[in-house]
Amino acid sequence: AVTQCDLDGGTRSLSYGELAETKGRLASALRTAGVGPGKRVAVAVPRSVEQVVALVAIVSAGGAYVPLDLAYPDERLEYILADAAPQVVLVAPDQRDRFTDLLATAGVSARVLVQGDELPVGDSTEPEVSGHDPAYVIYTSGSTGRPKGVVVPHSSVVTLLANTQPDMDFGPHDVWVQFHSFSFDFAVWELWGALAYGGELLVPEYALSRSPVDFHRLVRERGVTV
C-alpha cells in the first residue's frame, strides 16, 4: 500500500491494485499528450498519494519526471522549466494558474495537465523502455552557480536497489517512509525501494516530516523498518 499520513493522525491509502489502476489511467493520458521515452514531465504536486501516482504513471508512460518542489521561489521554478523544457507539466489543482504563468514567463510551450481532472485516455500499451532511457531529472542546489539538471537513467535506479537490497534484506515485509522531498535524490531510494520490493510506503505531509516528536510517533505507531 501507499499511505499518506497527516499531522493530525489522518491517513489515506491506496492498495497496490488501486495504485496500478489509477496510475494506468494517468499514464494513458500522458501518452495521449505525447509523453514517451526521452520526454520529460515536470511534476508540481505536493507530497501525497497523488504525488506517488504521478511519478509511477510518468515512468509507466516511458517518460522522465522532473520534480518541482512547490516551496521553491518562482525564479528557481522558472529556470528549471526553461532548462528542462518538459513536454508536459502535471500540476495539483491549486497550482494551475501559477505554473501557467511560469511557463509563459519561461517561454516554454508545455501542456499543463491537472491531476484529478477528467483527462483523455488513449492507448494503454506501455512503451518499450531501455535501461539507458532517462527515468528522472533532478536539479542540484545551485550553491556553486546555476542549478544543473542531472539526468539519471533507469539502469542507475535498478543498480542502486540491487546493490543495497542484499545488505538490508528489504522486501514485502517492510514499511518505508518517504522522509525526503522528492526533489532530493535520496527520495528515489525511499520511493522505488518500497514499490519495487512490495513494501508499504508511508508519505508524511511536510509538516509531519519536520516535527521530530510527531515523526517519531509515526515511526513507532506504523512500525517503520526503513
Tab-separated table of C-alpha atoms in Angstrom:
chain	number	residue	atom	x	y	z
A	1	ALA	CA	0.000	0.000	0.000
A	2	VAL	CA	0.866	3.672	-0.315
A	3	THR	CA	-0.359	5.606	2.714
A	4	GLN	CA	-0.479	9.370	3.134
A	5	CYS	CA	-0.085	10.427	6.777
A	6	ASP	CA	-1.227	13.788	8.137
A	7	LEU	CA	-0.043	15.723	11.170
A	8	ASP	CA	-3.383	15.176	12.922
A	9	GLY	CA	-3.123	11.379	12.574
A	10	GLY	CA	-5.311	11.045	9.497
A	11	THR	CA	-4.371	8.617	6.742
A	12	ARG	CA	-5.375	7.901	3.152
A	13	SER	CA	-4.244	4.740	1.393
A	14	LEU	CA	-4.099	3.077	-1.996
A	15	SER	CA	-3.561	-0.650	-2.282
A	16	TYR	CA	-1.171	-1.863	-4.965
A	17	GLY	CA	-4.176	-2.803	-7.082
A	18	GLU	CA	-5.676	0.683	-6.735
A	19	LEU	CA	-2.285	2.254	-7.432
A	20	ALA	CA	-1.950	0.207	-10.631
A	21	GLU	CA	-5.437	1.186	-11.804
A	22	THR	CA	-5.023	4.886	-11.006
A	23	LYS	CA	-1.546	5.227	-12.491
A	24	GLY	CA	-2.693	3.305	-15.564
A	25	ARG	CA	-5.344	5.910	-16.370
A	26	LEU	CA	-2.900	8.770	-15.838
A	27	ALA	CA	-0.142	7.058	-17.847
A	28	SER	CA	-2.576	6.625	-20.740
A	29	ALA	CA	-3.464	10.331	-20.599
A	30	LEU	CA	0.231	11.232	-20.569
A	31	ARG	CA	0.896	9.073	-23.623
A	32	THR	CA	-2.043	10.769	-25.362
A	33	ALA	CA	-0.312	14.083	-24.571
A	34	GLY	CA	2.833	12.878	-26.342
A	35	VAL	CA	4.856	11.508	-23.447
A	36	GLY	CA	7.201	8.629	-24.222
A	37	PRO	CA	10.859	7.592	-23.865
A	38	GLY	CA	13.113	10.621	-23.592
A	39	LYS	CA	10.229	13.029	-22.949
A	40	ARG	CA	10.227	14.978	-19.679
A	41	VAL	CA	7.232	15.635	-17.438
A	42	ALA	CA	7.562	18.272	-14.721
A	43	VAL	CA	5.616	17.433	-11.545
A	44	ALA	CA	4.161	20.192	-9.367
A	45	VAL	CA	2.215	18.104	-6.860
A	46	PRO	CA	2.709	18.232	-3.059
A	47	ARG	CA	3.862	15.147	-1.163
A	48	SER	CA	0.811	12.903	-1.122
A	49	VAL	CA	-0.643	9.722	-2.554
A	50	GLU	CA	-1.232	11.716	-5.743
A	51	GLN	CA	2.464	12.541	-6.000
A	52	VAL	CA	3.373	8.846	-5.911
A	53	VAL	CA	0.713	8.075	-8.537
A	54	ALA	CA	2.137	10.844	-10.732
A	55	LEU	CA	5.711	9.544	-10.614
A	56	VAL	CA	4.743	5.924	-11.267
A	57	ALA	CA	2.456	6.986	-14.123
A	58	ILE	CA	5.180	9.042	-15.800
A	59	VAL	CA	7.622	6.139	-15.674
A	60	SER	CA	4.902	3.781	-16.952
A	61	ALA	CA	4.299	6.157	-19.859
A	62	GLY	CA	8.005	5.913	-20.671
A	63	GLY	CA	8.799	9.486	-19.669
A	64	ALA	CA	11.235	11.018	-17.206
A	65	TYR	CA	9.902	13.013	-14.275
A	66	VAL	CA	11.257	16.409	-13.233
A	67	PRO	CA	10.232	17.061	-9.605
A	68	LEU	CA	9.345	20.649	-8.723
A	69	ASP	CA	9.270	21.500	-5.023
A	70	LEU	CA	6.345	23.858	-4.514
A	71	ALA	CA	8.290	25.664	-1.779
A	72	TYR	CA	10.863	26.837	-4.338
A	73	PRO	CA	10.694	30.516	-5.283
A	74	ASP	CA	9.174	31.234	-8.675
A	75	GLU	CA	12.548	32.326	-10.046
A	76	ARG	CA	14.051	28.875	-9.474
A	77	LEU	CA	10.987	27.085	-10.834
A	78	GLU	CA	11.020	29.275	-13.927
A	79	TYR	CA	14.705	28.472	-14.501
A	80	ILE	CA	14.125	24.709	-14.161
A	81	LEU	CA	11.171	24.820	-16.549
A	82	ALA	CA	13.181	26.752	-19.130
A	83	ASP	CA	16.199	24.464	-18.771
A	84	ALA	CA	14.350	21.124	-18.676
A	85	ALA	CA	11.851	22.087	-21.415
A	86	PRO	CA	9.256	19.491	-20.333
A	87	GLN	CA	6.678	18.149	-22.764
A	88	VAL	CA	4.008	18.240	-20.052
A	89	VAL	CA	3.660	19.841	-16.621
A	90	LEU	CA	1.479	17.831	-14.255
A	91	VAL	CA	0.083	20.080	-11.530
A	92	ALA	CA	-2.136	19.929	-8.455
A	93	PRO	CA	-5.456	21.771	-8.977
A	94	ASP	CA	-4.393	24.805	-6.925
A	95	GLN	CA	-1.153	25.157	-8.925
A	96	ARG	CA	-2.693	25.507	-12.404
A	97	ASP	CA	-2.559	29.322	-12.610
A	98	ARG	CA	0.883	29.573	-11.013
A	99	PHE	CA	2.502	27.203	-13.485
A	100	THR	CA	0.605	28.515	-16.493
A	101	ASP	CA	2.148	31.908	-15.698
A	102	LEU	CA	5.604	30.437	-15.024
A	103	LEU	CA	5.611	28.579	-18.337
A	104	ALA	CA	4.632	31.747	-20.179
A	105	THR	CA	7.409	33.719	-18.476
A	106	ALA	CA	9.928	30.942	-19.165
A	107	GLY	CA	8.885	30.776	-22.809
A	108	VAL	CA	8.082	27.054	-22.621
A	109	SER	CA	5.148	25.657	-24.597
A	110	ALA	CA	4.496	22.623	-22.388
A	111	ARG	CA	0.996	21.276	-21.954
A	112	VAL	CA	-0.456	21.677	-18.453
A	113	LEU	CA	-2.394	18.685	-17.108
A	114	VAL	CA	-4.236	18.994	-13.807
A	115	GLN	CA	-4.115	15.808	-11.755
A	116	GLY	CA	-7.626	14.849	-10.724
A	117	ASP	CA	-9.290	16.400	-13.776
A	118	GLU	CA	-11.028	14.189	-16.297
A	119	LEU	CA	-8.146	13.526	-18.703
A	120	PRO	CA	-8.340	11.991	-22.185
A	121	VAL	CA	-7.428	8.299	-22.064
A	122	GLY	CA	-5.924	6.600	-25.106
A	123	ASP	CA	-3.630	3.649	-25.730
A	124	SER	CA	-2.991	1.567	-22.599
A	125	THR	CA	0.055	-0.231	-24.047
A	126	GLU	CA	3.213	0.541	-22.080
A	127	PRO	CA	6.128	1.538	-24.351
A	128	GLU	CA	9.432	-0.287	-24.552
A	129	VAL	CA	11.946	1.478	-22.311
A	130	SER	CA	15.660	0.682	-22.222
A	131	GLY	CA	17.997	0.938	-19.255
A	132	HIS	CA	19.646	3.895	-20.965
A	133	ASP	CA	16.439	5.924	-21.182
A	134	PRO	CA	16.118	8.701	-18.564
A	135	ALA	CA	13.966	7.913	-15.533
A	136	TYR	CA	14.137	11.338	-13.894
A	137	VAL	CA	15.938	14.687	-13.881
A	138	ILE	CA	16.800	16.233	-10.524
A	139	TYR	CA	18.361	19.669	-10.184
A	140	THR	CA	21.314	20.457	-7.918
A	141	SER	CA	21.060	23.065	-5.181
A	142	GLY	CA	22.800	25.708	-7.266
A	143	SER	CA	25.082	26.616	-4.346
A	144	THR	CA	28.076	26.803	-6.710
A	145	GLY	CA	26.302	28.531	-9.585
A	146	ARG	CA	23.173	27.893	-11.595
A	147	PRO	CA	21.304	24.666	-10.717
A	148	LYS	CA	22.238	21.801	-13.011
A	149	GLY	CA	19.844	19.116	-14.160
A	150	VAL	CA	21.206	15.613	-13.567
A	151	VAL	CA	19.650	13.084	-15.934
A	152	VAL	CA	19.503	9.623	-14.342
A	153	PRO	CA	18.674	6.526	-16.447
A	154	HIS	CA	16.554	3.556	-15.402
A	155	SER	CA	19.650	1.351	-15.108
A	156	SER	CA	21.062	3.532	-12.318
A	157	VAL	CA	17.914	3.179	-10.205
A	158	VAL	CA	17.859	-0.601	-10.725
A	159	THR	CA	21.555	-0.816	-9.802
A	160	LEU	CA	21.040	1.282	-6.661
A	161	LEU	CA	18.310	-1.039	-5.393
A	162	ALA	CA	20.118	-4.229	-6.392
A	163	ASN	CA	23.285	-3.135	-4.575
A	164	THR	CA	21.562	-2.117	-1.332
A	165	GLN	CA	18.978	-4.912	-1.026
A	166	PRO	CA	21.382	-7.750	-0.011
A	167	ASP	CA	22.772	-5.760	2.927
A	168	MET	CA	19.385	-4.544	4.181
A	169	ASP	CA	17.234	-7.502	3.114
A	170	PHE	CA	14.235	-5.291	2.388
A	171	GLY	CA	11.143	-6.854	0.872
A	172	PRO	CA	7.337	-7.013	1.115
A	173	HIS	CA	7.500	-7.218	4.927
A	174	ASP	CA	8.971	-3.702	5.237
A	175	VAL	CA	7.361	-0.357	5.958
A	176	TRP	CA	9.223	2.527	4.326
A	177	VAL	CA	8.783	6.228	4.917
A	178	GLN	CA	9.453	8.877	2.272
A	179	PHE	CA	11.118	11.378	4.575
A	180	HIS	CA	12.889	13.462	1.932
A	181	SER	CA	11.462	15.870	-0.615
A	182	PHE	CA	11.006	14.193	-3.985
A	183	SER	CA	13.263	16.875	-5.478
A	184	PHE	CA	16.163	15.453	-3.416
A	185	ASP	CA	17.888	12.405	-4.896
A	186	PHE	CA	17.697	10.283	-1.721
A	187	ALA	CA	13.910	10.151	-2.093
A	188	VAL	CA	14.433	7.983	-5.191
A	189	TRP	CA	15.693	5.136	-2.985
A	190	GLU	CA	12.845	5.598	-0.498
A	191	LEU	CA	10.130	5.624	-3.162
A	192	TRP	CA	11.286	2.941	-5.582
A	193	GLY	CA	12.797	0.726	-2.891
A	194	ALA	CA	9.362	0.353	-1.330
A	195	LEU	CA	7.445	-0.074	-4.585
A	196	ALA	CA	9.917	-2.328	-6.395
A	197	TYR	CA	10.073	-4.803	-3.497
A	198	GLY	CA	6.411	-4.740	-2.479
A	199	GLY	CA	6.671	-2.938	0.843
A	200	GLU	CA	4.325	-0.338	2.301
A	201	LEU	CA	5.261	3.271	1.565
A	202	LEU	CA	4.286	5.970	4.076
A	203	VAL	CA	4.164	9.512	2.718
A	204	PRO	CA	4.039	12.021	5.596
A	205	GLU	CA	2.800	15.504	4.842
A	206	TYR	CA	5.523	18.155	5.001
A	207	ALA	CA	4.679	19.467	8.495
A	208	LEU	CA	4.738	15.920	9.890
A	209	SER	CA	8.134	15.220	8.358
A	210	ARG	CA	9.549	18.316	10.054
A	211	SER	CA	8.217	17.687	13.563
A	212	PRO	CA	10.642	15.392	15.459
A	213	VAL	CA	8.061	14.425	18.079
A	214	ASP	CA	5.279	13.675	15.598
A	215	PHE	CA	7.607	11.922	13.156
A	216	HIS	CA	8.953	9.742	15.983
A	217	ARG	CA	5.372	8.815	16.883
A	218	LEU	CA	4.644	7.916	13.266
A	219	VAL	CA	7.684	5.614	13.092
A	220	ARG	CA	6.669	3.820	16.289
A	221	GLU	CA	2.940	3.538	15.594
A	222	ARG	CA	3.279	2.411	11.974
A	223	GLY	CA	6.181	0.031	12.612
A	224	VAL	CA	8.533	1.714	10.151
A	225	THR	CA	11.517	-0.509	9.305
A	226	VAL	CA	13.264	1.582	6.608
